[in-house]
């Protein structure tokens, strides 16, 4: 039941958005169509978490994406998918009060506040935090890797212009890659990119192999300690060997780490992994032969351990022989759906110890030994774990007796519900039973 306001009003009046916000709970409000009422498709409501409000109000967000991509909203450090969510209730938009605009005939609204409705919104845009689309960054930078014989400066302007085609500056990348600035910089670091002449490049594998071998060779000639390399001395010597200054610094950053200002040390694992990749490139080898060649390739003073290659190689049995071959996590898609699809195309069944390095970098993974232990199904020894990937939840089964992860029907069991409704997911799992998750 509506209650009339006790405030005396000499005549009906229009109230803008501010007046409506300030009304008391017992005050009745009459609605009227604003003279400019319409669909106003260019006006969209955006629902925000309170922590994002300062970024939006202070213009610290950007919308990124190409015409053929779904737009994402980026802050300085995070990326959010923008999704439309319809509402069952009517959401009325009331503009600020404009004295020049009349509410129309107000005779029927005696002594009542009138709210002129400008638009009825069918829903709101919702933000869901997602992983940055770094896969596109890899694709773009892989188009033209920096080769050994490329010169940094062309003599002819036309040659310089032609040589820069297909190259990407920072501004190009933030326009094309759907990631926040911080995530993009992290992505450039993860693919070992370097800025050369204003463009971000991946250095050709053969080139990186050549400069690393030259660095190791010079370490022996000059009696340098690999745990205390003077960065300036190393760069000067590598420049004298024909390597650009930027590439010399890049080599130290990729294969080394900073000890003190101007002092670097070579990272044993990174150097050993590099030579393992070179040995296994495009072929399978017997484990014993691989270990012999790998040990021979790495520099004196470094100790190779097969544990270093977790997430870099896989093994398989061929009779009594164990074969090893390259299968790097860095070559896999970052999207959970595509990554799991590629993993299970490689192997129909996985032991957990082999699978874990390839999915641990995915956000939202809850491992089987965690708080979801109560979800195990004793009669079938099937253990469930959850991958929360943005707006969807994925359920996978682990056979505890075999210690194997099997795709089965799990990959098709994409629970298309909001990620916060985990309880409903668990109820569905119990309703459908272990058949959804049984091996094979």
Coordinates of C-alpha atoms in Angstrom, one line a residue:
X1 CA 0.0 0.0 0.0
X2 CA 1.4 3.3 -1.0
X3 CA 1.7 6.1 1.6
X4 CA 1.4 9.7 0.6
X5 CA 4.4 11.9 1.6
X6 CA 3.7 14.3 4.4
X7 CA 5.7 17.0 2.8
X8 CA 3.5 19.8 1.5
X9 CA 3.9 20.3 -2.2
X10 CA 2.2 23.3 -3.8
X11 CA 2.3 21.5 -7.2
X12 CA 3.5 18.3 -8.8
X13 CA 7.1 18.3 -9.7
X14 CA 9.6 16.1 -11.6
X15 CA 12.4 14.5 -9.6
X16 CA 15.6 13.5 -11.3
X17 CA 17.8 10.6 -10.2
X18 CA 19.1 12.5 -7.2
X19 CA 15.6 13.1 -5.8
X20 CA 14.7 9.5 -6.2
X21 CA 17.9 8.4 -4.4
X22 CA 17.0 10.6 -1.5
X23 CA 13.3 9.6 -1.0
X24 CA 12.2 8.0 2.3
X25 CA 11.1 4.4 2.4
X26 CA 7.4 5.4 3.0
X27 CA 7.3 7.9 0.1
X28 CA 5.3 7.0 -3.0
X29 CA 6.8 7.8 -6.4
X30 CA 4.8 8.1 -9.6
X31 CA 6.4 7.1 -12.9
X32 CA 6.1 8.9 -16.2
X33 CA 7.7 8.5 -19.5
X34 CA 10.5 10.9 -20.1
X35 CA 10.0 12.9 -23.4
X36 CA 13.2 11.2 -24.7
X37 CA 12.2 7.7 -23.6
X38 CA 13.4 5.0 -25.9
X39 CA 15.6 1.9 -26.2
X40 CA 18.9 4.0 -26.1
X41 CA 21.0 1.0 -27.1
X42 CA 24.2 3.1 -26.7
X43 CA 23.5 3.2 -22.9
X44 CA 24.5 0.0 -21.1
X45 CA 24.6 -0.7 -17.4
X46 CA 27.8 -2.2 -16.0
X47 CA 27.8 -4.0 -12.6
X48 CA 31.0 -3.6 -10.7
X49 CA 32.7 -5.1 -7.7
X50 CA 33.4 -2.3 -5.3
X51 CA 37.2 -2.8 -5.6
X52 CA 37.0 -2.0 -9.3
X53 CA 35.0 1.2 -8.9
X54 CA 38.0 3.5 -8.2
X55 CA 39.7 2.2 -11.4
X56 CA 36.6 2.9 -13.5
X57 CA 35.9 6.3 -12.0
X58 CA 39.5 7.4 -12.4
X59 CA 39.7 6.2 -16.0
X60 CA 42.2 3.5 -15.3
X61 CA 40.5 0.8 -17.4
X62 CA 40.4 0.0 -21.1
X63 CA 38.3 -2.2 -23.3
X64 CA 40.5 -4.4 -25.6
X65 CA 39.7 -6.7 -28.4
X66 CA 39.5 -6.9 -32.2
X67 CA 36.2 -6.7 -34.1
X68 CA 36.0 -10.6 -34.3
X69 CA 36.7 -11.0 -30.5
X70 CA 34.6 -10.7 -27.4
X71 CA 35.7 -7.6 -25.6
X72 CA 37.5 -7.7 -22.3
X73 CA 38.0 -5.0 -19.8
X74 CA 41.5 -4.5 -18.4
X75 CA 42.8 -2.7 -15.4
X76 CA 46.5 -2.2 -14.9
X77 CA 46.9 -5.8 -13.5
X78 CA 43.9 -7.9 -14.4
X79 CA 41.6 -8.9 -17.3
X80 CA 37.9 -9.4 -17.1
X81 CA 35.5 -10.9 -19.6
X82 CA 32.4 -8.7 -20.2
X83 CA 29.2 -10.8 -20.2
X84 CA 25.6 -9.7 -20.6
X85 CA 23.3 -10.9 -17.9
X86 CA 19.5 -10.5 -18.3
X87 CA 17.3 -9.5 -15.4
X88 CA 13.8 -10.8 -14.7
X89 CA 12.8 -7.5 -12.9
X90 CA 12.5 -4.2 -14.8
X91 CA 15.4 -1.9 -14.2
X92 CA 14.3 1.7 -14.8
X93 CA 16.8 4.4 -15.7
X94 CA 16.0 7.9 -14.5
X95 CA 18.2 10.7 -15.7
X96 CA 19.4 13.7 -13.6
X97 CA 16.9 16.5 -13.3
X98 CA 16.8 18.9 -16.3
X99 CA 14.7 22.0 -15.6
X100 CA 14.2 22.6 -19.3
X101 CA 12.4 19.2 -19.7
X102 CA 8.8 18.8 -18.7
X103 CA 7.3 15.6 -17.4
X104 CA 4.2 16.3 -19.4
X105 CA 0.7 16.7 -18.0
X106 CA 1.0 16.3 -14.2
X107 CA -2.7 16.8 -13.3
X108 CA -3.0 13.2 -12.4
X109 CA 0.0 13.2 -10.1
X110 CA -1.3 15.7 -7.6
X111 CA 1.3 16.3 -4.8
X112 CA 3.4 13.3 -5.8
X113 CA 7.0 13.0 -6.8
X114 CA 7.3 12.1 -10.5
X115 CA 10.2 10.0 -11.8
X116 CA 10.6 10.4 -15.5
X117 CA 11.8 7.0 -16.9
X118 CA 14.4 7.4 -19.6
X119 CA 15.0 3.7 -20.5
X120 CA 14.0 0.2 -19.3
X121 CA 17.2 -1.8 -19.1
X122 CA 16.8 -5.5 -20.0
X123 CA 20.0 -6.5 -18.0
X124 CA 23.5 -5.5 -17.1
X125 CA 27.0 -6.2 -18.2
X126 CA 28.9 -8.3 -15.7
X127 CA 32.7 -8.6 -15.3
X128 CA 34.3 -12.1 -14.7
X129 CA 38.0 -12.2 -14.1
X130 CA 39.7 -14.4 -16.7
X131 CA 43.2 -15.4 -17.7
X132 CA 44.9 -13.1 -20.2
X133 CA 44.9 -14.3 -23.8
X134 CA 48.7 -14.8 -24.0
X135 CA 48.4 -17.5 -26.7
X136 CA 47.8 -14.7 -29.2
X137 CA 51.0 -13.0 -28.1
X138 CA 53.0 -16.2 -28.8
X139 CA 51.4 -16.4 -32.3
X140 CA 52.2 -12.8 -33.2
X141 CA 55.8 -12.8 -32.0
X142 CA 56.4 -16.2 -33.7
X143 CA 55.6 -14.8 -37.1
X144 CA 59.1 -13.2 -37.4
X145 CA 61.6 -14.4 -34.9
X146 CA 64.9 -12.5 -34.7
X147 CA 67.4 -14.5 -36.9
X148 CA 71.2 -14.6 -36.7
X149 CA 71.7 -12.7 -39.9
X150 CA 69.3 -9.8 -39.3
X151 CA 70.8 -6.3 -39.2
X152 CA 69.4 -3.8 -36.8
X153 CA 69.6 -0.8 -39.1
X154 CA 68.9 -0.7 -42.8
X155 CA 70.7 1.7 -45.0
X156 CA 67.7 2.5 -47.3
X157 CA 64.5 3.9 -45.8
X158 CA 62.4 1.6 -48.0
X159 CA 64.3 -1.5 -46.7
X160 CA 63.8 -0.4 -43.1
X161 CA 60.0 0.1 -43.7
X162 CA 59.8 -3.4 -45.3
X163 CA 61.8 -5.0 -42.6
X164 CA 59.4 -3.7 -39.9
X165 CA 56.3 -5.2 -41.5
X166 CA 54.9 -8.0 -39.3
X167 CA 56.7 -6.6 -36.2
X168 CA 54.9 -5.3 -33.2
X169 CA 55.7 -2.4 -30.9
X170 CA 54.3 -2.2 -27.3
X171 CA 51.4 -0.1 -28.6
X172 CA 50.7 -2.7 -31.3
X173 CA 50.6 -5.4 -28.7
X174 CA 48.3 -3.7 -26.2
X175 CA 45.9 -3.1 -29.2
X176 CA 46.0 -6.7 -30.3
X177 CA 46.4 -8.8 -27.2
X178 CA 43.6 -9.1 -24.6
X179 CA 45.6 -8.7 -21.4
X180 CA 46.3 -6.0 -18.9
X181 CA 49.6 -4.1 -19.1
X182 CA 51.1 -6.1 -16.2
X183 CA 49.9 -9.4 -17.6
X184 CA 51.3 -8.5 -21.0
X185 CA 54.7 -7.7 -19.6
X186 CA 54.6 -11.0 -17.7
X187 CA 53.7 -12.7 -20.9
X188 CA 56.6 -11.1 -22.8
X189 CA 58.9 -12.4 -20.1
X190 CA 57.4 -15.9 -20.2
X191 CA 58.1 -16.2 -23.9
X192 CA 61.6 -14.7 -23.5
X193 CA 60.8 -11.7 -25.8
X194 CA 63.2 -8.8 -26.1
X195 CA 62.7 -5.2 -27.4
X196 CA 64.9 -4.5 -30.4
X197 CA 64.6 -1.2 -32.2
X198 CA 61.3 -0.4 -30.7
X199 CA 59.7 -3.8 -31.6
X200 CA 59.2 -6.9 -29.3
X201 CA 60.9 -10.0 -30.8
X202 CA 61.4 -13.7 -30.0
X203 CA 64.9 -14.6 -30.8
X204 CA 65.4 -17.6 -33.1
X205 CA 66.3 -20.8 -31.2
X206 CA 69.4 -21.4 -33.3
X207 CA 70.6 -17.8 -32.5
X208 CA 70.0 -18.3 -28.8
X209 CA 71.9 -21.6 -28.9
X210 CA 74.8 -19.9 -30.7
X211 CA 75.1 -17.0 -28.3
X212 CA 74.8 -19.3 -25.2
X213 CA 77.6 -21.6 -26.6
X214 CA 79.7 -18.5 -27.3
X215 CA 79.2 -17.3 -23.7
X216 CA 80.2 -20.6 -22.3
X217 CA 83.2 -20.7 -24.6
X218 CA 84.3 -17.3 -23.5
X219 CA 83.8 -18.3 -19.8
X220 CA 86.5 -21.0 -20.3
X221 CA 88.8 -18.7 -22.3
X222 CA 88.6 -15.8 -19.8
X223 CA 88.4 -18.0 -16.7
X224 CA 85.0 -16.5 -15.7
X225 CA 83.1 -18.0 -12.8
X226 CA 79.6 -18.9 -14.0
X227 CA 78.3 -18.0 -10.6
X228 CA 79.7 -14.4 -10.8
X229 CA 79.7 -13.1 -14.3
X230 CA 80.5 -9.4 -14.7
X231 CA 77.6 -8.3 -17.0
X232 CA 79.5 -5.4 -18.6
X233 CA 82.6 -7.6 -19.4
X234 CA 80.4 -10.4 -20.9
X235 CA 78.4 -8.0 -23.1
X236 CA 81.6 -6.3 -24.4
X237 CA 83.2 -9.7 -25.3
X238 CA 80.0 -10.9 -27.0
X239 CA 79.7 -7.7 -29.0
X240 CA 83.3 -8.2 -30.2
X241 CA 82.1 -11.7 -31.4
X242 CA 79.4 -10.0 -33.5
X243 CA 76.4 -10.2 -31.3
X244 CA 74.2 -7.0 -30.8
X245 CA 74.3 -5.4 -27.4
X246 CA 70.6 -6.1 -26.8
X247 CA 70.9 -9.8 -27.6
X248 CA 73.9 -10.1 -25.3
X249 CA 72.0 -8.6 -22.4
X250 CA 69.0 -10.8 -23.4
X251 CA 71.1 -14.0 -23.2
X252 CA 72.2 -13.2 -19.7
X253 CA 68.5 -12.5 -18.6
X254 CA 67.2 -15.7 -20.2
X255 CA 69.9 -18.1 -18.9
X256 CA 71.0 -16.2 -15.8
X257 CA 69.8 -14.4 -12.7
X258 CA 71.0 -11.3 -10.9
X259 CA 73.4 -11.7 -8.0
X260 CA 74.3 -8.1 -7.3
X261 CA 74.3 -4.9 -9.3
X262 CA 76.2 -5.7 -12.6
X263 CA 76.8 -9.3 -11.5
X264 CA 75.0 -12.3 -13.0
X265 CA 75.1 -16.1 -12.5
X266 CA 74.1 -18.7 -15.0
X267 CA 71.1 -20.7 -13.8
X268 CA 72.0 -24.4 -13.9
X269 CA 68.4 -25.6 -14.6
X270 CA 67.8 -23.2 -17.4
X271 CA 71.1 -24.0 -19.1
X272 CA 70.5 -27.8 -18.7
X273 CA 66.9 -27.6 -20.0
X274 CA 68.1 -25.6 -23.1
X275 CA 70.5 -28.4 -24.1
X276 CA 67.9 -31.1 -23.4
X277 CA 65.5 -29.3 -25.8
X278 CA 68.2 -29.1 -28.4
X279 CA 69.1 -32.8 -28.2
X280 CA 65.4 -34.0 -28.3
X281 CA 64.2 -31.5 -31.0
X282 CA 62.0 -33.5 -33.3
X283 CA 63.0 -37.0 -32.2
X284 CA 62.6 -39.7 -29.5
X285 CA 65.7 -41.2 -27.8
X286 CA 66.4 -44.1 -25.5
X287 CA 66.7 -42.9 -22.0
X288 CA 70.3 -44.1 -21.5
X289 CA 71.5 -42.6 -24.8
X290 CA 69.8 -39.3 -24.0
X291 CA 71.3 -39.0 -20.5
X292 CA 74.8 -39.8 -21.9
X293 CA 74.5 -37.1 -24.6
X294 CA 72.9 -34.6 -22.3
X295 CA 75.6 -35.0 -19.7
X296 CA 78.2 -34.5 -22.4
X297 CA 76.6 -31.3 -23.7
X298 CA 76.2 -29.3 -20.5
X299 CA 79.1 -27.2 -19.3
X300 CA 81.6 -28.4 -16.7
X301 CA 80.5 -27.6 -13.2
X302 CA 76.8 -28.2 -13.9
X303 CA 75.0 -31.3 -12.8
X304 CA 72.1 -32.6 -15.0
X305 CA 69.1 -34.2 -13.2
X306 CA 66.1 -35.7 -15.0
X307 CA 63.9 -34.0 -12.5
X308 CA 64.8 -30.7 -14.1
X309 CA 62.8 -31.8 -17.2
X310 CA 59.4 -31.9 -15.4
X311 CA 56.9 -30.3 -17.7
X312 CA 59.5 -30.5 -20.6
X313 CA 59.6 -34.1 -21.6
X314 CA 57.5 -37.3 -21.5
X315 CA 58.6 -40.9 -21.5
X316 CA 57.0 -44.0 -23.0
X317 CA 57.8 -47.8 -22.9
X318 CA 58.8 -49.6 -26.0
X319 CA 59.3 -53.2 -24.9
X320 CA 62.0 -53.1 -22.2
X321 CA 63.3 -49.8 -23.4
X322 CA 62.2 -46.4 -22.1
X323 CA 62.0 -43.6 -24.7
X324 CA 62.1 -39.9 -23.9
X325 CA 60.8 -37.1 -26.1
X326 CA 60.1 -33.4 -25.9
X327 CA 56.6 -32.2 -24.8
X328 CA 56.9 -28.7 -23.2
X329 CA 54.2 -27.1 -21.2
X330 CA 55.3 -23.8 -22.9
X331 CA 53.9 -25.1 -26.2
X332 CA 50.4 -25.8 -24.8
X333 CA 47.4 -23.4 -25.0
X334 CA 46.7 -21.4 -21.9
X335 CA 42.9 -21.9 -22.2
X336 CA 41.9 -24.9 -20.0
X337 CA 39.6 -26.4 -22.6
X338 CA 42.2 -26.4 -25.4
X339 CA 45.0 -27.5 -23.0
X340 CA 43.1 -30.5 -21.7
X341 CA 42.0 -31.4 -25.3
X342 CA 45.7 -31.4 -26.4
X343 CA 46.9 -33.3 -23.4
X344 CA 44.4 -36.1 -23.9
X345 CA 45.1 -36.3 -27.6
X346 CA 48.7 -36.9 -26.6
X347 CA 47.8 -39.6 -24.1
X348 CA 44.4 -41.2 -23.4
X349 CA 45.5 -41.9 -19.8
X350 CA 47.8 -40.0 -17.5
X351 CA 49.5 -40.8 -14.3
X352 CA 49.0 -38.0 -11.9
X353 CA 52.7 -37.3 -11.4
X354 CA 53.0 -36.8 -15.2
X355 CA 49.9 -34.7 -15.6
X356 CA 50.4 -32.3 -12.7
X357 CA 53.2 -30.2 -14.3
X358 CA 51.1 -29.5 -17.3
X359 CA 48.0 -28.2 -15.5
X360 CA 49.5 -26.6 -12.3
X361 CA 49.8 -23.2 -14.1
X362 CA 46.1 -23.2 -14.8
X363 CA 44.2 -20.9 -12.4
X364 CA 41.7 -22.5 -10.1
X365 CA 43.0 -26.0 -9.9
X366 CA 42.1 -27.9 -6.8
X367 CA 44.3 -31.0 -6.5
X368 CA 43.0 -34.3 -5.4
X369 CA 44.8 -34.4 -2.1
X370 CA 43.1 -31.1 -1.0
X371 CA 39.9 -30.2 0.8
X372 CA 37.8 -32.1 -1.7
X373 CA 39.0 -35.4 -0.4
X374 CA 35.4 -36.1 0.9
X375 CA 34.2 -36.3 -2.6
X376 CA 35.8 -39.7 -3.2
X377 CA 33.5 -42.5 -4.1
X378 CA 34.6 -45.5 -2.0
X379 CA 33.0 -48.2 -4.0
X380 CA 34.6 -47.2 -7.3
X381 CA 37.7 -45.5 -5.9
X382 CA 37.1 -42.4 -8.1
X383 CA 38.4 -39.2 -6.7
X384 CA 37.1 -35.9 -8.0
X385 CA 39.0 -32.6 -8.3
X386 CA 37.7 -29.2 -9.5
X387 CA 39.1 -26.8 -12.1
X388 CA 37.5 -23.3 -11.7
X389 CA 38.2 -21.6 -15.0
X390 CA 36.4 -18.3 -15.2
X391 CA 32.7 -18.6 -15.5
X392 CA 32.7 -22.4 -15.8
X393 CA 33.5 -25.3 -13.5
X394 CA 35.1 -28.5 -14.7
X395 CA 35.0 -31.8 -12.9
X396 CA 37.6 -34.6 -13.4
X397 CA 38.0 -38.0 -12.0
X398 CA 41.2 -39.7 -10.7
X399 CA 41.3 -43.5 -10.4
X400 CA 42.9 -44.0 -7.0
X401 CA 43.7 -47.7 -7.6
X402 CA 45.5 -47.0 -10.9
X403 CA 46.7 -43.5 -10.0
X404 CA 45.6 -42.5 -13.5
X405 CA 43.7 -39.5 -14.8
X406 CA 41.3 -40.3 -17.6
X407 CA 39.3 -37.9 -19.7
X408 CA 36.3 -40.2 -20.1
X409 CA 33.2 -38.1 -20.2
X410 CA 34.6 -35.5 -17.9
X411 CA 35.7 -33.0 -20.5
X412 CA 32.2 -32.9 -21.9
X413 CA 30.8 -32.4 -18.4
X414 CA 31.2 -28.6 -18.6
X415 CA 28.9 -27.3 -15.9
X416 CA 27.5 -24.1 -17.4
X417 CA 26.6 -22.4 -14.2
X418 CA 28.1 -19.4 -12.4
X419 CA 31.4 -20.4 -10.8
X420 CA 30.3 -19.3 -7.4
X421 CA 27.6 -22.0 -7.2
X422 CA 29.9 -24.7 -6.2
X423 CA 27.4 -26.4 -3.9
X424 CA 25.1 -27.0 -6.9
X425 CA 28.0 -28.6 -8.8
X426 CA 28.6 -31.0 -5.9
X427 CA 24.9 -31.9 -5.7
X428 CA 24.9 -32.6 -9.4
X429 CA 27.9 -34.9 -9.0
X430 CA 26.2 -36.9 -6.3
X431 CA 23.0 -37.1 -8.4
X432 CA 24.6 -38.4 -11.5
X433 CA 26.9 -40.7 -9.6
X434 CA 30.4 -42.0 -10.5
X435 CA 29.4 -43.1 -14.0
X436 CA 30.1 -39.6 -15.2
X437 CA 33.7 -39.9 -14.1
X438 CA 34.6 -43.6 -14.6
X439 CA 37.7 -44.3 -16.6
X440 CA 37.3 -44.9 -20.3

